[in-house]
XYZ file of N, CA and C in Angstrom:
129
model
N -7.194 6.730 14.206
C -6.649 7.728 13.853
C -6.660 9.142 14.593
N -7.935 9.335 14.997
C -8.223 10.436 15.734
C -7.469 10.523 16.922
N -7.247 9.636 17.665
C -6.374 9.739 18.907
C -4.876 10.082 18.463
N -4.446 9.583 17.475
C -3.032 10.006 17.027
C -3.122 11.491 16.420
N -3.939 11.796 15.659
C -4.285 13.152 15.114
C -4.312 14.171 16.428
N -5.113 14.033 17.408
C -5.101 14.983 18.591
C -3.734 14.925 19.244
N -3.242 13.721 19.533
C -2.013 13.481 20.468
C -0.881 14.160 19.735
N -0.720 13.763 18.525
C 0.406 14.161 17.859
C 0.395 15.296 16.837
N -0.812 15.767 16.636
C -1.093 17.016 15.736
C -0.900 16.728 14.515
N -1.442 15.507 13.942
C -1.071 14.892 12.553
C -2.376 15.199 11.702
N -2.218 15.104 10.468
C -3.344 15.137 9.519
C -3.950 13.618 9.526
N -4.932 13.520 8.946
C -5.603 12.233 8.720
C -4.806 11.290 7.945
N -3.903 11.652 6.869
C -3.149 10.838 6.050
C -1.917 10.443 6.898
N -1.385 11.455 7.666
C -0.100 11.191 8.543
C -0.260 10.281 9.564
N -1.546 10.296 10.323
C -1.867 9.364 11.187
C -2.199 7.863 10.752
N -2.645 7.745 9.611
C -2.877 6.460 8.927
C -1.478 5.849 8.567
N -0.587 6.812 8.136
C 0.846 6.339 7.770
C 1.680 5.825 9.055
N 1.217 6.417 10.287
C 1.926 5.982 11.381
C 1.404 4.534 11.791
N 0.018 4.414 11.602
C -0.551 3.243 12.080
C 0.078 2.132 11.072
N 0.000 2.403 9.851
C 0.427 1.308 8.627
C 2.048 1.013 8.994
N 2.880 2.065 9.192
C 4.239 1.724 9.431
C 4.454 1.021 10.809
N 3.582 1.289 11.729
C 3.845 0.553 13.223
C 3.252 -0.849 12.745
N 2.411 -1.088 12.118
C 1.919 -2.553 11.604
C 2.883 -3.195 10.913
N 3.314 -2.737 9.831
C 4.329 -3.419 8.971
C 5.751 -3.676 9.772
N 6.097 -2.743 10.333
C 7.425 -2.844 11.156
C 7.377 -3.918 12.299
N 6.190 -3.913 12.938
C 6.037 -5.031 13.946
C 5.459 -6.288 13.445
N 4.926 -6.515 12.292
C 4.214 -7.528 11.773
C 2.973 -7.848 12.383
N 2.177 -6.668 12.772
C 0.952 -6.949 13.502
C -0.203 -6.295 12.529
N -1.229 -7.003 12.473
C -2.337 -6.589 11.534
C -2.753 -5.197 11.922
N -3.040 -4.377 10.958
C -3.484 -2.923 11.040
C -4.579 -2.816 12.121
N -5.602 -3.664 12.036
C -6.846 -3.556 12.817
C -6.380 -3.793 14.368
N -5.339 -4.484 14.561
C -4.936 -4.948 15.882
C -4.181 -3.659 16.345
N -3.365 -3.198 15.596
C -2.741 -1.846 15.967
C -3.705 -0.918 16.403
N -4.678 -0.738 15.559
C -5.712 0.385 15.762
C -6.413 0.052 17.112
N -6.722 -1.269 17.360
C -7.441 -1.690 18.578
C -6.833 -1.218 19.589
N -5.291 -1.663 19.669
C -4.407 -1.151 20.761
C -4.336 0.213 21.095
N -4.510 1.044 20.077
C -4.149 2.423 20.210
C -5.633 2.954 20.888
N -6.690 2.421 20.652
C -8.056 2.601 21.185
C -7.961 2.281 22.686
N -7.538 1.167 23.030
C -7.444 0.788 24.306
C -6.623 1.320 25.182
N -5.259 1.591 24.805
C -4.339 2.196 25.488
C -4.326 3.903 25.410
N -4.867 4.457 24.333
C -4.877 5.958 24.183
C -3.602 6.449 23.503
N -2.734 5.526 23.112
C -1.507 6.027 22.423
C -0.995 4.797 21.661
N -0.107 5.097 20.860
C 0.627 3.853 20.082
C 1.635 3.275 20.907
């Protein structure tokens, strides 16, 4: 969430919503979305 917060200037809640929506839209587990953000540095 911190990466998205600094990259997109989001609040903690907004960053979580971005991760959650991406997870749901792409049928990927939330933990896997978070791992990818950490590895790549962006969504």
